[in-house]
Coordinates of C-alpha atoms and ligand atoms in Angstrom, one line a residue:
X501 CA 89.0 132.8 59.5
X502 CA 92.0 134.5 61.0
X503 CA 90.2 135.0 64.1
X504 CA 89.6 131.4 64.3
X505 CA 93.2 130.8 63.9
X506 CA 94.5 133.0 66.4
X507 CA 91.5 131.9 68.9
X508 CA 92.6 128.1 68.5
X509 CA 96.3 129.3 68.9
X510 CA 95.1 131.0 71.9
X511 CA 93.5 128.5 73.6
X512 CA 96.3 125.9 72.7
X513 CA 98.9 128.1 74.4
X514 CA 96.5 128.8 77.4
X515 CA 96.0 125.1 77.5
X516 CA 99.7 124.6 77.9
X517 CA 100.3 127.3 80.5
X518 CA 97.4 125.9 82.6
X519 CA 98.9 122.2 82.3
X520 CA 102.7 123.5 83.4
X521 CA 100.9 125.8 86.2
X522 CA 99.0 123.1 87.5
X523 CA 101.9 120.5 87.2
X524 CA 104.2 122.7 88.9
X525 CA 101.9 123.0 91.9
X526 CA 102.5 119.0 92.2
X527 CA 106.3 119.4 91.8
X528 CA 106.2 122.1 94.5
X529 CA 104.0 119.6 96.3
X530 CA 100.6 121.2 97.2
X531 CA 100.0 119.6 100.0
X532 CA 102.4 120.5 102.6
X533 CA 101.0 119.7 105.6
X534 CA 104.0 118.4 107.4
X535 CA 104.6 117.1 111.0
X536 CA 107.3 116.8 113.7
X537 CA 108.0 113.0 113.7
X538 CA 109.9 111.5 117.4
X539 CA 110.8 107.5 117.9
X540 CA 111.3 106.1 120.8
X541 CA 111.7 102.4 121.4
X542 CA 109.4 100.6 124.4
X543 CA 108.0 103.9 126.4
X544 CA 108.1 104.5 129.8
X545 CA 110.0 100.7 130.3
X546 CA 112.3 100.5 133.2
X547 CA 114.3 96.7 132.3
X548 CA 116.1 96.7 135.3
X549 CA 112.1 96.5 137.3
X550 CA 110.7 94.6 134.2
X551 CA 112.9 92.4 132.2
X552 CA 111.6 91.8 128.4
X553 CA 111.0 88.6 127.1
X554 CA 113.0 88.0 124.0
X555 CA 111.8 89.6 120.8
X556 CA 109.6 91.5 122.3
X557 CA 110.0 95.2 121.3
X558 CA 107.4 98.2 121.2
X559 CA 108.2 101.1 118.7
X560 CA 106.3 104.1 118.9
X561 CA 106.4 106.8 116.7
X562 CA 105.1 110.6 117.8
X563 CA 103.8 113.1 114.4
X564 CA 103.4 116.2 115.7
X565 CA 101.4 118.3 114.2
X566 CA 100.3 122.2 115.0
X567 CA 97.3 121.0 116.6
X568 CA 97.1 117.7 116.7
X569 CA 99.0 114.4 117.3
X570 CA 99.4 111.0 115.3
X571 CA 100.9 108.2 117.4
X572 CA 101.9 105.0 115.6
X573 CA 103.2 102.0 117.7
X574 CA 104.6 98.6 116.4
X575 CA 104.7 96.0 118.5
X576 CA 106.0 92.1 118.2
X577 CA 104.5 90.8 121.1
X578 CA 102.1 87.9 119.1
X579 CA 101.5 88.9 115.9
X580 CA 103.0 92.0 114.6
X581 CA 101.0 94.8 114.5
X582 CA 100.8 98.4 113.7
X583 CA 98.5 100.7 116.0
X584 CA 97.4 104.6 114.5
X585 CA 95.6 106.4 117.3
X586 CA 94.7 110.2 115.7
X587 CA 94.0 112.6 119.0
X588 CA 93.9 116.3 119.0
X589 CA 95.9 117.4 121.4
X590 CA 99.4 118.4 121.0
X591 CA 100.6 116.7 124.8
X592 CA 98.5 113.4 124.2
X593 CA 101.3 110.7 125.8
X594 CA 101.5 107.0 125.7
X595 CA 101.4 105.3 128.8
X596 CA 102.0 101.5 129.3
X597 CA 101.6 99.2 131.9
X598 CA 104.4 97.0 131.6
X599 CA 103.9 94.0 133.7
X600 CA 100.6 93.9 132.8
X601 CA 101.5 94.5 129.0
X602 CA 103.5 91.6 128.8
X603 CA 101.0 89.3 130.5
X604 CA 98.8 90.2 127.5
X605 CA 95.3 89.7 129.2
X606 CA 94.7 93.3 130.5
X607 CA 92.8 96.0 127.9
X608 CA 93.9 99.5 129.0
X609 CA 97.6 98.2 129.7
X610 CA 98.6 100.5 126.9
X611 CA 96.3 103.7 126.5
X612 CA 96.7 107.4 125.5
X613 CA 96.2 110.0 128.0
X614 CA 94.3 111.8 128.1
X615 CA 91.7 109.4 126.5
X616 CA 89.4 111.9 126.2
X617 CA 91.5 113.7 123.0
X618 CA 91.9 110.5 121.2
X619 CA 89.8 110.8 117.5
X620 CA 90.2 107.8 115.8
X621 CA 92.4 104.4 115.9
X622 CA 93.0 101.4 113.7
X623 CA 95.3 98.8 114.2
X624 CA 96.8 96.6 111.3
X625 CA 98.0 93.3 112.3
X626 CA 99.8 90.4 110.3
X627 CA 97.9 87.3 111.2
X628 CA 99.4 84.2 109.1
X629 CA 101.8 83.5 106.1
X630 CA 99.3 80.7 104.1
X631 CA 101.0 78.7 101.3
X632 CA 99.6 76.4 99.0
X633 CA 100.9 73.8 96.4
X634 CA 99.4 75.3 93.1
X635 CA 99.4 71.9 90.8
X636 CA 97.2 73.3 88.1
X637 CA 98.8 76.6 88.5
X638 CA 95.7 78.7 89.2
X639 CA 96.5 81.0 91.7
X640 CA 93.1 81.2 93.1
X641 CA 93.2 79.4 96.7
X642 CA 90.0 80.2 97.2
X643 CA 88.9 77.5 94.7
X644 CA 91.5 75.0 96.0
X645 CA 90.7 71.9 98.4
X646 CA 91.8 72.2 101.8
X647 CA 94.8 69.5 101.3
X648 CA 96.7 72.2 98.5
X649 CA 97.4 74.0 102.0
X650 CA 100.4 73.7 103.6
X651 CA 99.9 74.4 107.6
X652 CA 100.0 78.2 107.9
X653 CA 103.1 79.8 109.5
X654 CA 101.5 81.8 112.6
X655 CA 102.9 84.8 112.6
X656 CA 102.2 85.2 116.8
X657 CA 104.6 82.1 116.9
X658 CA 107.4 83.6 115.1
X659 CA 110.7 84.6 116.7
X660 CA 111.6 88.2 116.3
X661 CA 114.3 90.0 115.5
X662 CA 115.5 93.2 118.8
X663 CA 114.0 96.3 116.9
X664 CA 116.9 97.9 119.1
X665 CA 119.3 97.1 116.4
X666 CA 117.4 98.1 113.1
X667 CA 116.0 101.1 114.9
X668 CA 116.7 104.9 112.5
X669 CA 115.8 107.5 114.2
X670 CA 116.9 110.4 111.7
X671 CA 115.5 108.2 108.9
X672 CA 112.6 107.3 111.1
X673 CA 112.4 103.6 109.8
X674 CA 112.8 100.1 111.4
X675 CA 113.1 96.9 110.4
X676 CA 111.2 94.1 112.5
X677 CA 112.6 90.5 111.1
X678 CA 111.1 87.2 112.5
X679 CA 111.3 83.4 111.9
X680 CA 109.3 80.3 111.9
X681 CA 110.7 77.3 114.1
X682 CA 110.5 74.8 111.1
X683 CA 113.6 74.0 108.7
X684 CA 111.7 76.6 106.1
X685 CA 113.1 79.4 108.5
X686 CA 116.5 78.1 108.5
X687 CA 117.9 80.6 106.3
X688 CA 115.3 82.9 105.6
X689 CA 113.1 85.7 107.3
X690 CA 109.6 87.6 107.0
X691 CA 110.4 91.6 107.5
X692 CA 108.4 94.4 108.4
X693 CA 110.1 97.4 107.2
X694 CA 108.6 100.7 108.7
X695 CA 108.7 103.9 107.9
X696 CA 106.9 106.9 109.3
X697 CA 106.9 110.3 107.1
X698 CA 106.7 113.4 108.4
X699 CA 106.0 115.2 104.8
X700 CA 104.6 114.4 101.6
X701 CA 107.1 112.3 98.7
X702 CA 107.4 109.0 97.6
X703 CA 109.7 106.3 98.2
X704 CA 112.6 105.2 95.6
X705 CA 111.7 102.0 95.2
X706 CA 108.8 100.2 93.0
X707 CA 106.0 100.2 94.1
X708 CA 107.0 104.2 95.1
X709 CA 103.5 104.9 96.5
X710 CA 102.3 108.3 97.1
X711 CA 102.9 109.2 100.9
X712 CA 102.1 111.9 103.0
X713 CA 102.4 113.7 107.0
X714 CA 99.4 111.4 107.6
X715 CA 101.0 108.2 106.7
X716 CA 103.3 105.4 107.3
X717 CA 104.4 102.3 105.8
X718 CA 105.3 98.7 106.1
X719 CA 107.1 97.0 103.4
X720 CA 106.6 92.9 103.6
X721 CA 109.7 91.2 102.6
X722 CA 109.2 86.8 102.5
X723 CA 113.1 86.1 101.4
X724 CA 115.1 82.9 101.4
X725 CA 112.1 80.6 102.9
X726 CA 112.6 77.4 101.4
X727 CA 109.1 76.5 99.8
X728 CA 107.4 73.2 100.4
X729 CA 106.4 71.8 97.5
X730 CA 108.0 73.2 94.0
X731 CA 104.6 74.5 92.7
X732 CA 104.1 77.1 96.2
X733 CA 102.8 80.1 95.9
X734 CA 102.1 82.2 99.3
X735 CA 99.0 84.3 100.8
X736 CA 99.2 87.1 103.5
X737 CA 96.1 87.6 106.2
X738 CA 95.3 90.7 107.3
X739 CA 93.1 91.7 110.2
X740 CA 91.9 95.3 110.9
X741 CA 90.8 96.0 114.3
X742 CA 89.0 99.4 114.9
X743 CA 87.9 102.2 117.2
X744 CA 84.8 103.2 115.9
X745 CA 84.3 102.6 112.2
X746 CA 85.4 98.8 111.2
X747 CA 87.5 98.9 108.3
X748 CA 85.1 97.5 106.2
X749 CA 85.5 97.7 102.2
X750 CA 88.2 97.2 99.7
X751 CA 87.6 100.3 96.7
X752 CA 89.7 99.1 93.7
X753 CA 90.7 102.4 91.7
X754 CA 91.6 103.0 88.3
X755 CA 94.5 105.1 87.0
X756 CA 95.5 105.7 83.5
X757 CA 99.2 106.9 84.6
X758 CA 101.3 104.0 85.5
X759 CA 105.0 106.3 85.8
X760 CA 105.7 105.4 89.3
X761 CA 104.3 101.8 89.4
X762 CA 105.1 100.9 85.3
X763 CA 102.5 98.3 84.2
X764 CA 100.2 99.0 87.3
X765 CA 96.9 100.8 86.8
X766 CA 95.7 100.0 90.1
X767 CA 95.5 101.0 93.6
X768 CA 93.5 99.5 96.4
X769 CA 92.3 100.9 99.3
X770 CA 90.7 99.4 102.3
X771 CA 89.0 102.1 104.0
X772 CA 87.3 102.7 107.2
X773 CA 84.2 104.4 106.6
X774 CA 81.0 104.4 107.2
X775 CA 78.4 102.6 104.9
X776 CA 76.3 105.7 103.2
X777 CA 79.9 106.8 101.8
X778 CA 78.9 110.5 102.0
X779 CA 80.9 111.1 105.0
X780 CA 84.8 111.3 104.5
X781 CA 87.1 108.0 104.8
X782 CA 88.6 108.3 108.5
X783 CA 91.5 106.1 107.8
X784 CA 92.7 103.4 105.4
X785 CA 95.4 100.6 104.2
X786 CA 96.2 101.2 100.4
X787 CA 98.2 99.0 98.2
X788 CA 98.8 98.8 94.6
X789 CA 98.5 95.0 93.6
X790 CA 101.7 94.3 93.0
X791 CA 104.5 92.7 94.5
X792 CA 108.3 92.1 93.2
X793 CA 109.7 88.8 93.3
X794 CA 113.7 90.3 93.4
X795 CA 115.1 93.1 96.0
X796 CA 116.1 95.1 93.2
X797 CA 113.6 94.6 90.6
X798 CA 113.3 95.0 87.3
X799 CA 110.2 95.2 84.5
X800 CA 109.9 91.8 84.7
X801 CA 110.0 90.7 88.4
X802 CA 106.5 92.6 88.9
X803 CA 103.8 90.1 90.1
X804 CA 100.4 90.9 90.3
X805 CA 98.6 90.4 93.8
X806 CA 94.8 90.2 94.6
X807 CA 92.8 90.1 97.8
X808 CA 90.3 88.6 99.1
X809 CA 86.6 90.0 100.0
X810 CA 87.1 91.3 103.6
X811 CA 85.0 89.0 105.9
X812 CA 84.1 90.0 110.0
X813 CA 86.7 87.6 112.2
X814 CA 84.9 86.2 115.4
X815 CA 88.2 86.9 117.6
X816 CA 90.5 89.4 118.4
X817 CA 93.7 89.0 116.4
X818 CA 96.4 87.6 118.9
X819 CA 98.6 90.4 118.8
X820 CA 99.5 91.9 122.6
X821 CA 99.2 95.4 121.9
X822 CA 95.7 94.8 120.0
X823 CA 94.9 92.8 123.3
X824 CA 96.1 95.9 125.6
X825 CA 94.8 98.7 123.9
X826 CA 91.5 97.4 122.2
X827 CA 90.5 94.5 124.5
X828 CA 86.8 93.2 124.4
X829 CA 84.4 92.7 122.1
X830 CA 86.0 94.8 118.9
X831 CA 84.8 94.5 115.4
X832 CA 87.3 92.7 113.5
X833 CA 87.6 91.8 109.5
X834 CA 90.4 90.1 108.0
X835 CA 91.4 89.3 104.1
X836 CA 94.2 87.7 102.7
X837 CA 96.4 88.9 100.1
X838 CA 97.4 86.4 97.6
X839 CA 100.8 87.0 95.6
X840 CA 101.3 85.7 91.8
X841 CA 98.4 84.9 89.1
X842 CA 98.5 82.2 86.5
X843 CA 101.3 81.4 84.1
X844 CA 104.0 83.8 86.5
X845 CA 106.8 81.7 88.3
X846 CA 106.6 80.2 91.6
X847 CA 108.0 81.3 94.7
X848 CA 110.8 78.7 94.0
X849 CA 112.5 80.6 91.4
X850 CA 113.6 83.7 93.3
X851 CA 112.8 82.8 96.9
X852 CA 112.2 86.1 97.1
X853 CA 108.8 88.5 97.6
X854 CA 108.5 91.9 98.6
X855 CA 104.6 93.9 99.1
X856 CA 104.2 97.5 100.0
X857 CA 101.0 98.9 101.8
X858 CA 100.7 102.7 103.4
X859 CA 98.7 102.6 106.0
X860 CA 97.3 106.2 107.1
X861 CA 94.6 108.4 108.6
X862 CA 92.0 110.6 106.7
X863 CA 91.8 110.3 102.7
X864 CA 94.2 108.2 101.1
X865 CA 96.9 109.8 99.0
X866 CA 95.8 109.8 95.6
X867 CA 98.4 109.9 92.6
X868 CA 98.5 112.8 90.5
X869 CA 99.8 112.8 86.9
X870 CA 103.9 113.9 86.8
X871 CA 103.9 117.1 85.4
X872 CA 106.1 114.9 82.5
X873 CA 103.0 113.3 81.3
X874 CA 101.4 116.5 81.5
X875 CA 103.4 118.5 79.0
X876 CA 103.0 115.2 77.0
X877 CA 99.2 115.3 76.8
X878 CA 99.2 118.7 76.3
X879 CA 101.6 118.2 73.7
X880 CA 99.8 115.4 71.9
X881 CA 96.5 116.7 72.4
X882 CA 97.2 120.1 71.4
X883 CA 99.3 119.6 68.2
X884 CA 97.0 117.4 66.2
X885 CA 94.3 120.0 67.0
X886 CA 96.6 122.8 65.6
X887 CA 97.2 121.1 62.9
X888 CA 93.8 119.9 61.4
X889 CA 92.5 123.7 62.3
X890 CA 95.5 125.0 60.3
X891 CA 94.7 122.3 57.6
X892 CA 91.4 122.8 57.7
X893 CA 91.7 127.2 57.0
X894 CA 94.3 126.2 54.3
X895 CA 91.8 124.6 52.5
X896 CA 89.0 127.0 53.0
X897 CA 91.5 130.1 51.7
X898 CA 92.5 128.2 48.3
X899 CA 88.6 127.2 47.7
X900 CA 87.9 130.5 48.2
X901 CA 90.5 132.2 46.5
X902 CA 89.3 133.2 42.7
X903 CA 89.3 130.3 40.3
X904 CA 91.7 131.2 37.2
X905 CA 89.9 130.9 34.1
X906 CA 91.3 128.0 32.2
X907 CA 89.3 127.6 29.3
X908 CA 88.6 130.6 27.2
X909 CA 85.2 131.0 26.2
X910 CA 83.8 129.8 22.9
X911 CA 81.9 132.3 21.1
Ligands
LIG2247 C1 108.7 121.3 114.4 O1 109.9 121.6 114.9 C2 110.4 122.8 114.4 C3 111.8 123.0 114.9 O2 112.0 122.3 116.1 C4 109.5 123.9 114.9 O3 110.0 125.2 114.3 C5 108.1 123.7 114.3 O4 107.2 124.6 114.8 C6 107.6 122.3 114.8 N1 106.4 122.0 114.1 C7 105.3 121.5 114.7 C8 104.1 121.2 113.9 O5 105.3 121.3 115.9
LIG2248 C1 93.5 122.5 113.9 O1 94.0 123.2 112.8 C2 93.3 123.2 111.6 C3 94.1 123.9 110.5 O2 95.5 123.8 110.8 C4 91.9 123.8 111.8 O3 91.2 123.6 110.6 C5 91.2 123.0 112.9 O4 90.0 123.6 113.2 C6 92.1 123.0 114.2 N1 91.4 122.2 115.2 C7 91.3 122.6 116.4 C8 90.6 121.6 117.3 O5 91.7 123.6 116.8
LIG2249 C1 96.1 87.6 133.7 O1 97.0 86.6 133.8 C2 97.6 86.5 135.1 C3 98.7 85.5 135.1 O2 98.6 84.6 134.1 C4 96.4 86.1 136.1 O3 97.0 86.1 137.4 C5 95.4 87.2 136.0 O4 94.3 86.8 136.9 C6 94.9 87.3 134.6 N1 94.0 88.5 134.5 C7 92.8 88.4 133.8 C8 92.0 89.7 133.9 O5 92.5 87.5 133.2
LIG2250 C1 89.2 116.8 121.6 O1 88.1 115.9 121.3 C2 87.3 115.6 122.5 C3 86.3 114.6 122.1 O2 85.9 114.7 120.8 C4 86.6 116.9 123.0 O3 85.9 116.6 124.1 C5 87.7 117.9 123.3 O4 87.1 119.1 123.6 C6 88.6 118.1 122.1 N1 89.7 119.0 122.5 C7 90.2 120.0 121.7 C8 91.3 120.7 122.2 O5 89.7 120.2 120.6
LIG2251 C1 94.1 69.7 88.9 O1 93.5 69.4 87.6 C2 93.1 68.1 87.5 C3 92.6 67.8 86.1 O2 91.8 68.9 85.7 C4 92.0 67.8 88.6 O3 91.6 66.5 88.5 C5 92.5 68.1 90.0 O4 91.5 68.0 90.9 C6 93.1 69.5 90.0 N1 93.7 69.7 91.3 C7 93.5 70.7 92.1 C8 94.3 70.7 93.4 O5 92.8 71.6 91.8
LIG2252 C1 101.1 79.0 118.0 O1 101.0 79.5 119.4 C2 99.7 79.3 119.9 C3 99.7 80.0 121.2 O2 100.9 79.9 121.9 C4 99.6 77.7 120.1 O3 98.3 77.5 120.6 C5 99.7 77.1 118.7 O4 99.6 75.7 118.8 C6 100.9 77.5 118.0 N1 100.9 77.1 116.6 C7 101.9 76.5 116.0 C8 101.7 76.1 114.6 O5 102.9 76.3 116.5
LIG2253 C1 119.4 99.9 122.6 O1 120.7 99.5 122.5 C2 121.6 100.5 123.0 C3 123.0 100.0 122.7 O2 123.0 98.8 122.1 C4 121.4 100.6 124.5 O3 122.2 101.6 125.0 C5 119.9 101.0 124.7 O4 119.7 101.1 126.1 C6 119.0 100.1 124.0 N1 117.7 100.7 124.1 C7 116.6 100.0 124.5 C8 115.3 100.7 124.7 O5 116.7 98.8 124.8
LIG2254 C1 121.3 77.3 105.0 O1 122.5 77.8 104.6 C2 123.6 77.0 104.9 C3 124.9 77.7 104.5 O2 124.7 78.5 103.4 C4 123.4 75.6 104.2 O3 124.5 74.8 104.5 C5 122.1 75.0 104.6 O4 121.9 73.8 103.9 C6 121.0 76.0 104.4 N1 119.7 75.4 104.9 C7 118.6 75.3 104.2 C8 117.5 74.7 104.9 O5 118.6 75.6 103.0
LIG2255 C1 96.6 115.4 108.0 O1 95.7 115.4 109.1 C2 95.5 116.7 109.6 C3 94.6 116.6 110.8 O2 93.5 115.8 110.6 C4 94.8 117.5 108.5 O3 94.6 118.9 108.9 C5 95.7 117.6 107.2 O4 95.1 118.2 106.2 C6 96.1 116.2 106.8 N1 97.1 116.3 105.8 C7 97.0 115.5 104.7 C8 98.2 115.6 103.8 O5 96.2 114.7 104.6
LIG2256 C1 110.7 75.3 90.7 O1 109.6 74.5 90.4 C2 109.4 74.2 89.1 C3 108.1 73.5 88.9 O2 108.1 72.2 89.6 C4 110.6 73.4 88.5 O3 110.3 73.1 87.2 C5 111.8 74.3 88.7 O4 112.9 73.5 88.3 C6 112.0 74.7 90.1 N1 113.0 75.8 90.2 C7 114.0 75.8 91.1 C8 115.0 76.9 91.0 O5 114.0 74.9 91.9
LIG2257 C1 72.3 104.3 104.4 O1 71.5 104.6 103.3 C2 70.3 103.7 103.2 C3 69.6 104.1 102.0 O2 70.1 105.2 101.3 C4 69.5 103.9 104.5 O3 68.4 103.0 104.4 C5 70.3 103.5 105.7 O4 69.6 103.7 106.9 C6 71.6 104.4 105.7 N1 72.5 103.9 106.8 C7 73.0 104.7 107.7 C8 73.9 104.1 108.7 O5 72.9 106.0 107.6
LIG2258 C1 92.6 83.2 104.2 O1 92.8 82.0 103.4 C2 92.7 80.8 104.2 C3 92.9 79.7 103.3 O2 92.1 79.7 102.2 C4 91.3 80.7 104.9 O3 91.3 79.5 105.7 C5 91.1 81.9 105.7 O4 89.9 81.9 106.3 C6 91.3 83.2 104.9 N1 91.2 84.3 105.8 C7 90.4 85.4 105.6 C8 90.5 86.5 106.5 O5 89.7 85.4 104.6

């Protein structure tokens, strides 16, 4: 018995030890591959020889790492679009042909040199804002006729903001703004906030995803468009275009930690990789589904978000930097991510919605437990199991203790 006792202790305090060991590798962040991050805004662009059209801009980011480079470049020439080209070579350089660039009908206008060290590259690119008059208050526009669409707002035919003037260089973020022509615009905007990372953390701010050297992000940020009807709710499209392996799939994971994303069980990636899933993801898009219908949210501003099955596009999205660097015949699939479910309120009640995705190369970031609901477990697991052991030897030493005689015998 005693041996049991002080075995069960044993293993409870080991069990605790192993939980704070293992939790303090995640504060101390156990992956810290980390990478020299540079900006620079429109490379190699002489104005004076090429004048810009107007909200135009071409932001690329340079991750160093120790033997290999991460470029990313955002562009607003058509729709916006982010661009990830992996290569591994520590000198690999961006080089653009700017007349040609802006005529947008020239692949190889904007390449990496030397081509021969790029790996992989994926571009991201925000095709249309669809919103739809949701009567019945469904939130499925996949099961609504074609006349519960309002015309989409093209995104290629907005009117962007200079990234000159959002442009952080120390923070490594930007802010791309841009407008529809129509009255909806008048006094409101769809933003792309970027940020690149050049370590492993998390951002402030709900839905705080998990980022790391390998990753950047775009917030999506639909604020003061007046809606038009009073029941609209609002879809985003997406369109992947890819190097070698199409982004094809949507995996859907489950988590049973919802700290950093509170209610949210959830994330979603949308992975490049190729079908037999034994070989590793190359790159991805992940999301939780989520998005927040107030800047500064609280519990109850969370709305849930869903996409769509992700479905080959016949054409090249019409973004210019997709058109320079891709070109051709490119495989392309698209989905659109739909904001809001059932029963929440309508866009008309905050005018106001905000989506996060990380967009990143290799295996997405996955979310560890906080070493707070660690000690928890360990604390709730372990106790009970202390105490029905202890219970349970209690028990055994009285019933086995000699019986005092209570009754004396009758002769
Ligand atoms: C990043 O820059 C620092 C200081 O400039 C340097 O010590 C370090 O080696 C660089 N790291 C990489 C991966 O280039
Ligand atoms: C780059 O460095 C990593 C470790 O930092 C190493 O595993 C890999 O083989 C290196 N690649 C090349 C091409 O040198
Ligand atoms: C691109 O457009 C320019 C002007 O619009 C035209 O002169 C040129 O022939 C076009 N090039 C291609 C390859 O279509
Ligand atoms: C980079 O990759 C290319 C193509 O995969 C290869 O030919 C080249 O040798 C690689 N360079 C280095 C430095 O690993
Ligand atoms: C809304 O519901 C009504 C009654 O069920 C139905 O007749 C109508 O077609 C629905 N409208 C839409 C756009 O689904
Ligand atoms: C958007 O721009 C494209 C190309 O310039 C044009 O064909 C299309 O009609 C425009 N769409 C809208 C809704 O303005
Ligand atoms: C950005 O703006 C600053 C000052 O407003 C100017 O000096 C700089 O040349 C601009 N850079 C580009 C790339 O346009
Ligand atoms: C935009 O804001 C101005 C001033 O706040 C207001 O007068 C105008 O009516 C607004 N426009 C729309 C379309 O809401
Ligand atoms: C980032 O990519 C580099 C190069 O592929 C790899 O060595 C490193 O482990 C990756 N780091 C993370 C955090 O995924
Ligand atoms: C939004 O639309 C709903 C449904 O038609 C309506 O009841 C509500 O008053 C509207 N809210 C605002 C702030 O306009
Ligand atoms: C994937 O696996 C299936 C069956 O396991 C096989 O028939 C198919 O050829 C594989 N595809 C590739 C691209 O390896
Ligand atoms: C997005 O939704 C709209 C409206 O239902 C549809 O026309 C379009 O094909 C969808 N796009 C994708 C990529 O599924």
């Amino acid at each position: 018995m005693a041996a049991d006792i002080m075995y069960t202790i044993h293993f409870y305090v080991l069990f605790v030890l192993s939980t704070l060991r293992c939790s303090s590798s995640f504060i101390g962040n156990g992956e810290n591959y980390r990478r020299n991050l540079s900006l620079e805004l429109n490379p190699g662009l002489n104005s004076l020889l090429t004048p810009l059209p107007p909200g135009v801009g071409l932001l690329h980011v340079r991750a160093l790492g120790k033997n290999n480079t991460l470029h990313y470049l955002l562009c607003s020439q058509g729709a916006p679009a982010l661009l990830l080209v992996h290569t591994n070579s520590t000198s690999s350089k961006v080089k653009v042909d700017w007349p040609a660039f802006l005529v947008q009908n020239t692949t190889g206008s904007l390449k990496l040199t030397p081509e021969s060290s790029v790996l992989y590259s994926n571009a991201l690119v925000f095709t249309r804002l669809w919103e739809y008059d949701d009567v019945n208050d469904t939130a499925v526009p996949e099961h609504l006729p074609p006349s519960s669409f309002f015309q989409p707002y093209e995104l290629q035919n907005f009117t962007w903001d200079d990234l000159n003037k959002t442009l952080d260089p120390m923070a490594h973020t930007a802010l791309l703004c841009g407008r529809g022509a129509s009255e909806s615009f008048s006094n409101g905007s769809l933003c792309l906030k970027f940020s690149a990372f050049d370590v492993e953390g998390r951002d402030q701010g709900w839905p705080s995803l998990l980022h790391n050297a390998n990753s950047s992000q775009l917030r999506v940020v639909l604020d003061g468009v007046v809606p038009r009807s009073n029941r609209s709710r609002f879809s985003l499209e997406l369109q992947v275009v890819g190097g070698t392996q199409a982004m094809s799939r949507v995996d859907v994971l489950q988590s049973i930690d919802d700290e950093y994303t509170p209610s949210i069980f959830k994330v979603s990636q949308w992975v490049s990789s190729p079908v037999n899933s034994t070989s590793p993801v190359l790159g991805y898009a992940q999301w939780k589904p989520v998005a927040y219908r107030r800047p500064s949210p609280l519990f109850e501003d969370a709305t849930p978000c869903r996409h769509s099955t992700p479905v080959p596009v016949a054409q090249l999205p019409p973004s210019g930097l997709v058109r320079a660097y891709f070109g051709g015949e490119r495989q392309t699939t698209g989905l659109n991510m739909t904001f809001s479910i059932t029963g929440d309120p309508f866009y008309n009640t905050t005018n106001y919605l905000s989506w996060t995705v990380l967009v990143g190369l290799g295996s997405p970031p996955v979310d560890s437990f906080s070493p707070l609901v660690l000690v928890i477990m360990a604390v709730g697991l372990g106790t009970p199991m202390l105490i029905i052991l202890l219970g349970g030897v209690c028990v055994c030493v009285r019933k086995n203790r000699p019986q005092p005689q209570v009754y004396e015998p009758i002769n």
